[in-house]
PDB file of C-alpha atoms in Angstrom:
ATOM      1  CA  UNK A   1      17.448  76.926  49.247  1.00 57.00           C
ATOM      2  CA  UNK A   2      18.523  74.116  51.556  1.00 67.00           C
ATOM      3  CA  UNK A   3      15.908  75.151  54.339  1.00 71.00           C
ATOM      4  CA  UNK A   4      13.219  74.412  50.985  1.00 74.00           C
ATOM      5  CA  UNK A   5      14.074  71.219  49.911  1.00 76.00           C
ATOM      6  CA  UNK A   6      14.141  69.737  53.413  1.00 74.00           C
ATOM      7  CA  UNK A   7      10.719  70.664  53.911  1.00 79.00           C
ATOM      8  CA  UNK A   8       9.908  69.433  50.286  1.00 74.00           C
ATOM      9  CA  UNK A   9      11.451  66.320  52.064  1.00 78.00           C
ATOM     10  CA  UNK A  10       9.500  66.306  54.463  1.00 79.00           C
ATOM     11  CA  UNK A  11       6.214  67.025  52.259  1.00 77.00           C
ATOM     12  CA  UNK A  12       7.346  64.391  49.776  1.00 82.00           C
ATOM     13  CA  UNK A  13       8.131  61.350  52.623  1.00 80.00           C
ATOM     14  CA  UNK A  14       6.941  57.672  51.374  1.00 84.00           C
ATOM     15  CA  UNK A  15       7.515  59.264  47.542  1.00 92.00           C
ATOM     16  CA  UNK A  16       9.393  58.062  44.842  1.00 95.00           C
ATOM     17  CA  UNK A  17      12.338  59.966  44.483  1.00 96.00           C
ATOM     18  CA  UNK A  18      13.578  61.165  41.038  1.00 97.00           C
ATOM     19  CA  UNK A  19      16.833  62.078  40.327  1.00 97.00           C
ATOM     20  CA  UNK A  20      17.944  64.123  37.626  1.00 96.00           C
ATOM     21  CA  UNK A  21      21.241  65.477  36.452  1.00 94.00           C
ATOM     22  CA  UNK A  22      21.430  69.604  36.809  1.00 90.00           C
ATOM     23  CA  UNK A  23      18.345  72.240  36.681  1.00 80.00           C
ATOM     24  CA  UNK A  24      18.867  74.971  33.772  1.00 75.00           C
ATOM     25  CA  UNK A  25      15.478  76.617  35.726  1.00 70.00           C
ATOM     26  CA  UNK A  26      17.186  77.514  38.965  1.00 72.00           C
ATOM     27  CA  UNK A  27      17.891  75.753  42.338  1.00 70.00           C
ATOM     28  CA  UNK A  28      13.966  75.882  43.834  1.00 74.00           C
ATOM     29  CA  UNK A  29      13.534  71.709  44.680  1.00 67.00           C
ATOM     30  CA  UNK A  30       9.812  73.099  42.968  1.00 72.00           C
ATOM     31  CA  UNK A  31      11.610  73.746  39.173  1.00 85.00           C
ATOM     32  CA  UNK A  32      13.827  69.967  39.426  1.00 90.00           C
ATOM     33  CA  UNK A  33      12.616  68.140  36.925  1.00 93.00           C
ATOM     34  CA  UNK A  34       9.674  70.476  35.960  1.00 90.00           C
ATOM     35  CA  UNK A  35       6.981  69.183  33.541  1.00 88.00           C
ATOM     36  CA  UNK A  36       7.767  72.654  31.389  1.00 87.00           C
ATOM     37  CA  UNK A  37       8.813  73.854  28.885  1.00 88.00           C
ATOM     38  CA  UNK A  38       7.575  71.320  26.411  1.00 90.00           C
ATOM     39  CA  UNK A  39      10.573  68.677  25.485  1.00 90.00           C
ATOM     40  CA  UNK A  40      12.152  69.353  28.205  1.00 90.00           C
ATOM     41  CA  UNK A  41      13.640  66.235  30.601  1.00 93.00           C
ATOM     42  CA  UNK A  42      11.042  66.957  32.740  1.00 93.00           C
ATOM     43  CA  UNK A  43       8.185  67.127  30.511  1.00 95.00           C
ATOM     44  CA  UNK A  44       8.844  64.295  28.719  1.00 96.00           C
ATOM     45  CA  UNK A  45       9.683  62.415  32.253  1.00 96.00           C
ATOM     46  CA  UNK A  46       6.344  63.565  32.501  1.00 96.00           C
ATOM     47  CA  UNK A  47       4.228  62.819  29.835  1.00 96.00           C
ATOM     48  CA  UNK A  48       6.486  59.892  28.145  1.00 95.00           C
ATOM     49  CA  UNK A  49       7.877  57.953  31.085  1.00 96.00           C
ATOM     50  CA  UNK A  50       5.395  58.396  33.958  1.00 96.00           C
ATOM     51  CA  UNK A  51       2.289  59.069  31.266  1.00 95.00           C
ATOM     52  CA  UNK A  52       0.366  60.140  34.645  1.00 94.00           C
ATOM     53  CA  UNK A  53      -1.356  63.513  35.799  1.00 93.00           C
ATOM     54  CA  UNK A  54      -0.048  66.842  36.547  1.00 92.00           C
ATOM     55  CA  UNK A  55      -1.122  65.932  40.385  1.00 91.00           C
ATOM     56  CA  UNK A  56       0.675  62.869  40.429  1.00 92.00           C
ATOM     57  CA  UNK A  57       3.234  63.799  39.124  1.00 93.00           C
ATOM     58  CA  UNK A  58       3.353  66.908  41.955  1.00 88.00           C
ATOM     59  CA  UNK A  59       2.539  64.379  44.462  1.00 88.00           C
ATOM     60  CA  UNK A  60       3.692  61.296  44.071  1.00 91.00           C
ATOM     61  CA  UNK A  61       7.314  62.012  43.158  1.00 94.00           C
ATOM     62  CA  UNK A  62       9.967  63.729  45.005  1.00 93.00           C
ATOM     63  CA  UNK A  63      12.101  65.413  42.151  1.00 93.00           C
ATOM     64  CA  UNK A  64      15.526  66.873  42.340  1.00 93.00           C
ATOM     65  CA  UNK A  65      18.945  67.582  40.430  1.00 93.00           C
ATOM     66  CA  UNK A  66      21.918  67.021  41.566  1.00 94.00           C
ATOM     67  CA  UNK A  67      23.521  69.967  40.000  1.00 91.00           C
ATOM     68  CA  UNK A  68      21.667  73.534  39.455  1.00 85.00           C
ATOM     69  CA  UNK A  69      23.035  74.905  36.078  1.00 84.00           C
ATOM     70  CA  UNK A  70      26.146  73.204  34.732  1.00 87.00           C
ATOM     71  CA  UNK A  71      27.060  69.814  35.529  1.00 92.00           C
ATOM     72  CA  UNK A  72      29.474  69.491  38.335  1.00 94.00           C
ATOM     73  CA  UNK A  73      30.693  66.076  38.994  1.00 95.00           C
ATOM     74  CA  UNK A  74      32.066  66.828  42.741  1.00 95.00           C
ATOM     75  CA  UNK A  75      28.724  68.961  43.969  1.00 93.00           C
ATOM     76  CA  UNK A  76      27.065  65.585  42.696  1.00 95.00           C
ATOM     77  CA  UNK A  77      28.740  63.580  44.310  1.00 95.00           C
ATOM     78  CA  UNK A  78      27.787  65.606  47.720  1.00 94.00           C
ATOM     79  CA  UNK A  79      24.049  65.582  46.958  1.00 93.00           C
ATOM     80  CA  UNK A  80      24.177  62.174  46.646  1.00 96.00           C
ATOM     81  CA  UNK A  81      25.072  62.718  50.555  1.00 95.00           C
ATOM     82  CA  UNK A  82      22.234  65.131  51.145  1.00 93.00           C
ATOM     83  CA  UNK A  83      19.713  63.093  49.617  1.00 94.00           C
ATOM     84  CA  UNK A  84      20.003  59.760  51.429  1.00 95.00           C
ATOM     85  CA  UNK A  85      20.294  61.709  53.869  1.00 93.00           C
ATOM     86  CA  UNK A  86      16.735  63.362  53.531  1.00 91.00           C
ATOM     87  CA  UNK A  87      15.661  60.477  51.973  1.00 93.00           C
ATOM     88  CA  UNK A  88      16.783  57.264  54.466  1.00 93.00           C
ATOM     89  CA  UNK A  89      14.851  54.521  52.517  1.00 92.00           C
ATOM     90  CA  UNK A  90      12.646  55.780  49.754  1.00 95.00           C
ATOM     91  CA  UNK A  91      13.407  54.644  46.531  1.00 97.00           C
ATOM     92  CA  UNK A  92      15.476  56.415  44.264  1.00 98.00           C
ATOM     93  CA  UNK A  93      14.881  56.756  39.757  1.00 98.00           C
ATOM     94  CA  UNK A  94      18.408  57.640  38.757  1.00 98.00           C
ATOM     95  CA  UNK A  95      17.688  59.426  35.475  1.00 98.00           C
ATOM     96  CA  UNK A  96      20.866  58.996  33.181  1.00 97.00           C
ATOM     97  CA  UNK A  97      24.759  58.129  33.249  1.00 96.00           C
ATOM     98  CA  UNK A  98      26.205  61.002  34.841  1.00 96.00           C
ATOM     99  CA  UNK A  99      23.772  60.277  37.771  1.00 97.00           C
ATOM    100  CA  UNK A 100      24.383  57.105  38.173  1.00 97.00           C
ATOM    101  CA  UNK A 101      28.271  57.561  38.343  1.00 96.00           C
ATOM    102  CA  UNK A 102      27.699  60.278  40.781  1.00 97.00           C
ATOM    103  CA  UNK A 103      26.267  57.725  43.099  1.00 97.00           C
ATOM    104  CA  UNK A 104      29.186  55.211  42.000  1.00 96.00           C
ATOM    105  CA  UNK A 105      26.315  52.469  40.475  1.00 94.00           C
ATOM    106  CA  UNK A 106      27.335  50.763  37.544  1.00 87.00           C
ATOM    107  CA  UNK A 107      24.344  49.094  36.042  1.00 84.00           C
ATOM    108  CA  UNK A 108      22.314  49.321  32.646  1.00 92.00           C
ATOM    109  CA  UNK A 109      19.505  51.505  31.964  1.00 96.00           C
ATOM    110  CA  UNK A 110      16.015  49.951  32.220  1.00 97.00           C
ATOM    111  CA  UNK A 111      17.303  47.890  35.496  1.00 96.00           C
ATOM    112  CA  UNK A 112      16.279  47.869  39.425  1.00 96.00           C
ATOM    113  CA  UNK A 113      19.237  46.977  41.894  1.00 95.00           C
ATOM    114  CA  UNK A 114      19.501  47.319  45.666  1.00 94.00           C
ATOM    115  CA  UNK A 115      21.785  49.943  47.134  1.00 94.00           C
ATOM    116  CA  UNK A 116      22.050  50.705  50.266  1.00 92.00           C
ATOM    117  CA  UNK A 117      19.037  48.505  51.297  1.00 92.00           C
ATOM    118  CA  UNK A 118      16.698  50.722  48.922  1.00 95.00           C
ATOM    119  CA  UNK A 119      15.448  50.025  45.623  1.00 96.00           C
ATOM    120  CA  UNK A 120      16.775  52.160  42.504  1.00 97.00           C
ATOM    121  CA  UNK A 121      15.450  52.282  38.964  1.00 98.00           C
ATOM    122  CA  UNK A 122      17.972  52.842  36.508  1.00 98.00           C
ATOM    123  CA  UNK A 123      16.947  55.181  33.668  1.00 98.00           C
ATOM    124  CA  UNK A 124      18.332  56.579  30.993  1.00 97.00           C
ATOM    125  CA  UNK A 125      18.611  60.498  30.639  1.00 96.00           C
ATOM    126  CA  UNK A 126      14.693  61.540  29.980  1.00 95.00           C
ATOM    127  CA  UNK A 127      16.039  64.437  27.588  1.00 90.00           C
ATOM    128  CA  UNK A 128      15.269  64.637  23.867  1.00 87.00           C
ATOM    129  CA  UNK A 129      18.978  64.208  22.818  1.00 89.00           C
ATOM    130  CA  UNK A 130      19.355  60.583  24.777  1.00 91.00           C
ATOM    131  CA  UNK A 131      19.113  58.446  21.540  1.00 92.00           C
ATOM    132  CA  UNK A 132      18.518  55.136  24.132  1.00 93.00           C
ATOM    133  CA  UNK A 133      14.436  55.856  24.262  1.00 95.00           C
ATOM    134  CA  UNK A 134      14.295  55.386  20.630  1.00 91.00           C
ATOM    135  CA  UNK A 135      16.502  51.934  20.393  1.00 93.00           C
ATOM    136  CA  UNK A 136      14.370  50.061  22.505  1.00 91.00           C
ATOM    137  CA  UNK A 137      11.026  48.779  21.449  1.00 94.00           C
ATOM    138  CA  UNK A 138       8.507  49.806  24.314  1.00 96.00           C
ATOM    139  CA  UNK A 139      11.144  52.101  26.292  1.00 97.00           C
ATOM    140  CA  UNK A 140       8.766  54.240  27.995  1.00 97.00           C
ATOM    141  CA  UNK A 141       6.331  51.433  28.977  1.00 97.00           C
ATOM    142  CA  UNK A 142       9.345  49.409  30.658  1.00 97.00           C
ATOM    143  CA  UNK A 143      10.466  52.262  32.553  1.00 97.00           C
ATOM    144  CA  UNK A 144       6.985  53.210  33.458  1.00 97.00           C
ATOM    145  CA  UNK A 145       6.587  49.345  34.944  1.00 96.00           C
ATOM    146  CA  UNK A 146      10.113  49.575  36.541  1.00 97.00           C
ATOM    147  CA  UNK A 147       9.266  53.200  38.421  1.00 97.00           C
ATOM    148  CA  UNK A 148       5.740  51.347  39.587  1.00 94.00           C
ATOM    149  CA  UNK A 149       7.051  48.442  41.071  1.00 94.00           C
ATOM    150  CA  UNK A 150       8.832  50.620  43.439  1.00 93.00           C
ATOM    151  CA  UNK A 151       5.714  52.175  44.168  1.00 78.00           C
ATOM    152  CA  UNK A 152       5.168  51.337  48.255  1.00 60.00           C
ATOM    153  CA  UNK A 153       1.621  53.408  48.673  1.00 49.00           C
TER     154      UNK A 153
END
């Protein structure tokens, strides 16, 4: 599994990175954050947030979990290690609460901050029970300008 996502790494250098919070679908860096089924936090990451195509999305994002199945606070907090460590200075999307505490950034959702000389995007969670992305008027266009900003291409 690890030998995989460092050559995903490799493949995805120069992309955004996306960061989600554990992978129901299995450990393949492939299934993080996939745009299926429908509703799922990838899909609608997808189709909501990005609104882009299947390609782009394939290619223009690195995607990963930090968990794969259950949430685990401490294996978060060591793929937080892994991936700046694979990823020395793309920027990240941290995509919900537990994420962001797993990388010990406080910080509102819909905000861009500096850490660790890189830019991150503060999301919320892009699942269908995070009540935040129907609060705020124009959520999905805000993150969608947020993500592009960071876009270096």
């Amino acid at each position: 599994y690890r030998v995989a996502e460092r050559r995903y790494a490799r493949r995805c250098e120069g992309c955004i990175v996306l960061i989600g919070e554990a992978n129901p679908y299995g450990g393949s860096p492939l299934n993080a954050l996939a745009n299926y089924p429908a509703n799922s936090a990838g899909e609608r990451l997808h189709n909501r947030v990005l609104a882009c195509s299947h390609n782009e999305y394939q290619t223009r994002y690195a995607r990963h979990n930090l968990c794969i199945g259950q949430w685990d606070g401490k294996e978060a907090q060591g793929r937080v290690y892994e991936l700046i460590t694979m990823y020395p200075s793309e920027p990240f999307v941290l995509l919900g609460a537990k994420v962001r505490k797993a990388f010990g950034l406080p910080g509102q959702d819909f905000t861009r901050v500096t850490w660790r000389d890189r830019q991150v995007v503060l999301l919320p969670h892009p699942s269908g029970l995070c009540r935040t992305w129907g609060r705020i008027d124009g959520a999905y266009a805000k993150a969608r300008d947020l993500i592009h900003a960071l876009d270096k291409r």
